Amino acid sequence: MDFPVTRIKGGVGAPRGYQCSAISCGIKNPAAERLDLALIYSESPCTSAGTFTINRVKAAPVKLSQAHLRKGDLRAIIANSGNANACTGVQGINDAKAMCKGVAIPLGLNRSEIGVCSTGVIGLPMPMARVEKRFDELVEGLGSGRGTEVARAIITSDTHHKEIAISFDLGGHRVRIGGCVKGAGMISPSMATMLCFITTDANVPRDTLRKGVLECVDESFNRITIDGDMSTNDTVLVLANGRSGMPPIRRGSSLCKQFRQALRHVMLELAQAVVRDGERVTKFVTVEVKGARTYLDAKLVAEAVCKSALVKSSWNGGDPNWGRVLHAVGYSRARIREELVDIFYDGKPACLGGLQATTPMDELREIAAKPEFTIEIHLNQGDADYCMYSSDLSPEYIDFNRSEYAYWKQARKDGLV
């Protein structure tokens, strides 16, 4: 950051003019009391932007939110955990529409002004009988200072909620950006299941906001991976209501660049928090590729290393196996020359010119045993670079993801399967 920012409390509810609410509907388990239905609402009209999974199998909420953004701007977001409403056909679309309509009417909004998101088990219809009767209560519960409840309501396999809020000076006005994210598994570049909601009281015209969101997502959420799986529901939604009192931010201006830096800072903090809270992970590993011929070559190398099951398994074992890193570099489809590749662990050479370096193995093991470390891969063929954030792959991850049978048993009781 080229300017100071202040961390503040409140998460997605911290910027001026936003109200939040969250309740428990027992979406996954009727006996559970955890929050699982959330609402974010702007008191003023907003500009909005979003990015979504590029998976060709898209959940009903993704399809509907995309359609709503094409029509205009959003002013509210309703989201649930416990059920992804994915692979649910026409009924899934109707259920997503019902969620939008259920809050649009009491809020006095058009249905197309509502973004809708879901996360949870794929393939099961939504238990709308438990959800529909709670919409009025959800809207009546709206208030300031409840952003953290939204962050708690959207988590699934996360071990804790994840949120951030900052304030900073922008053109003589104090501006705030707040956000929350959920995600711990099914995380892969190309919109790493992950939901992220961001609000700001900056005055950002629609085109400026949408371009900035695309750029910032590419530098944050598209730079992380946990297990290499891409979800059907991945969504980032950003609302800007202008309540800070500042004039509109012009694209290409110094204020636009400053706002983009702040937005990227928020997204990157949230993206890295997702990796650190990955399903049964023990390591947070930064992979920096330098000296590639092109940006694409650098990206291909970083993604190959970060997704390699062999590499990630060695990280879990604290094994500085640079040979596995190099073999992933080789099959990445990037243009590389083996004899030029250097690999470093926290700055200490493990491989120079494609061959073992002289650093004692005990020193490298000490680095690989840490909960966080950095691997630098120098291709020495150009000026392009790329950075990604990844995790290890543990035996506990496999055990955790072996079965979702319990969810199907509840769905059978609900008469949904």
Tab-separated table of N, CA, C and O in Angstrom, residues 5-15 163-168 175-180 199 265-266 270:
chain	number	residue	atom	x	y	z
A	5	VAL	N	-3.734	2.835	5.877
A	5	VAL	CA	-5.123	2.425	6.105
A	5	VAL	C	-5.253	2.023	7.562
A	5	VAL	O	-4.286	1.609	8.198
A	6	THR	N	-6.439	2.136	8.092
A	6	THR	CA	-6.715	1.793	9.477
A	6	THR	C	-7.679	0.625	9.532
A	6	THR	O	-8.733	0.663	8.878
A	7	ARG	N	-7.319	-0.420	10.269
A	7	ARG	CA	-8.239	-1.538	10.457
A	7	ARG	C	-9.334	-1.117	11.429
A	7	ARG	O	-9.058	-0.558	12.496
A	8	ILE	N	-10.577	-1.387	11.057
A	8	ILE	CA	-11.700	-1.058	11.915
A	8	ILE	C	-12.575	-2.308	12.090
A	8	ILE	O	-12.408	-3.301	11.381
A	9	LYS	N	-13.503	-2.259	13.018
A	9	LYS	CA	-14.388	-3.385	13.274
A	9	LYS	C	-15.634	-3.305	12.400
A	9	LYS	O	-15.961	-2.253	11.857
A	10	GLY	N	-16.318	-4.424	12.268
A	10	GLY	CA	-17.621	-4.404	11.606
A	10	GLY	C	-17.719	-5.191	10.330
A	10	GLY	O	-18.814	-5.432	9.827
A	11	GLY	N	-16.578	-5.568	9.737
A	11	GLY	CA	-16.610	-6.363	8.523
A	11	GLY	C	-17.442	-5.728	7.430
A	11	GLY	O	-17.359	-4.524	7.161
A	12	VAL	N	-18.306	-6.529	6.811
A	12	VAL	CA	-19.079	-6.066	5.667
A	12	VAL	C	-20.094	-4.996	6.054
A	12	VAL	O	-20.596	-4.262	5.200
A	13	GLY	N	-20.374	-4.857	7.349
A	13	GLY	CA	-21.315	-3.846	7.795
A	13	GLY	C	-20.675	-2.538	8.222
A	13	GLY	O	-21.378	-1.623	8.648
A	14	ALA	N	-19.341	-2.430	8.088
A	14	ALA	CA	-18.638	-1.247	8.578
A	14	ALA	C	-18.847	0.009	7.736
A	14	ALA	O	-18.954	1.110	8.294
A	15	PRO	N	-18.889	-0.038	6.406
A	15	PRO	CA	-19.102	1.186	5.626
A	15	PRO	C	-20.455	1.823	5.927
A	15	PRO	O	-21.417	1.147	6.322
A	163	GLU	N	-13.313	-11.946	8.141
A	163	GLU	CA	-13.790	-10.633	7.740
A	163	GLU	C	-12.688	-9.590	7.908
A	163	GLU	O	-11.687	-9.830	8.589
A	164	ILE	N	-12.896	-8.456	7.274
A	164	ILE	CA	-11.955	-7.341	7.388
A	164	ILE	C	-12.712	-6.052	7.082
A	164	ILE	O	-13.687	-6.057	6.322
A	165	ALA	N	-12.274	-4.960	7.683
A	165	ALA	CA	-12.787	-3.636	7.347
A	165	ALA	C	-11.666	-2.634	7.535
A	165	ALA	O	-10.877	-2.740	8.481
A	166	ILE	N	-11.580	-1.685	6.612
A	166	ILE	CA	-10.542	-0.658	6.683
A	166	ILE	C	-11.159	0.704	6.404
A	166	ILE	O	-12.218	0.815	5.783
A	167	SER	N	-10.484	1.739	6.877
A	167	SER	CA	-10.847	3.112	6.507
A	167	SER	C	-9.579	3.826	6.055
A	167	SER	O	-8.474	3.512	6.504
A	168	PHE	N	-9.750	4.786	5.164
A	168	PHE	CA	-8.598	5.518	4.620
A	168	PHE	C	-9.096	6.812	3.992
A	168	PHE	O	-10.287	6.965	3.685
A	175	VAL	N	-13.086	7.136	3.686
A	175	VAL	CA	-13.800	6.073	2.980
A	175	VAL	C	-13.588	4.753	3.715
A	175	VAL	O	-12.532	4.509	4.303
A	176	ARG	N	-14.575	3.909	3.665
A	176	ARG	CA	-14.483	2.591	4.297
A	176	ARG	C	-14.753	1.478	3.277
A	176	ARG	O	-15.580	1.640	2.374
A	177	ILE	N	-14.069	0.385	3.462
A	177	ILE	CA	-14.335	-0.844	2.707
A	177	ILE	C	-14.417	-1.979	3.720
A	177	ILE	O	-13.558	-2.101	4.590
A	178	GLY	N	-15.455	-2.782	3.610
A	178	GLY	CA	-15.603	-3.929	4.501
A	178	GLY	C	-15.918	-5.174	3.705
A	178	GLY	O	-16.506	-5.097	2.621
A	179	GLY	N	-15.518	-6.317	4.225
A	179	GLY	CA	-15.786	-7.545	3.493
A	179	GLY	C	-15.761	-8.774	4.375
A	179	GLY	O	-15.227	-8.761	5.491
A	180	CYS	N	-16.354	-9.838	3.868
A	180	CYS	CA	-16.280	-11.136	4.525
A	180	CYS	C	-16.161	-12.207	3.448
A	180	CYS	O	-16.511	-11.976	2.282
A	199	THR	N	-18.442	-4.411	0.700
A	199	THR	CA	-19.207	-3.174	0.633
A	199	THR	C	-18.257	-1.996	0.790
A	199	THR	O	-17.223	-2.093	1.443
A	265	HIS	N	-6.163	-4.737	-1.487
A	265	HIS	CA	-5.680	-5.071	-0.147
A	265	HIS	C	-6.727	-5.889	0.610
A	265	HIS	O	-6.399	-6.911	1.230
A	266	VAL	N	-7.971	-5.461	0.561
A	266	VAL	CA	-9.049	-6.182	1.253
A	266	VAL	C	-9.224	-7.575	0.663
A	266	VAL	O	-9.313	-8.570	1.392
A	270	LEU	N	-8.471	-11.319	2.484
A	270	LEU	CA	-9.512	-12.335	2.593
A	270	LEU	C	-9.107	-13.622	1.866
A	270	LEU	O	-9.350	-14.730	2.363
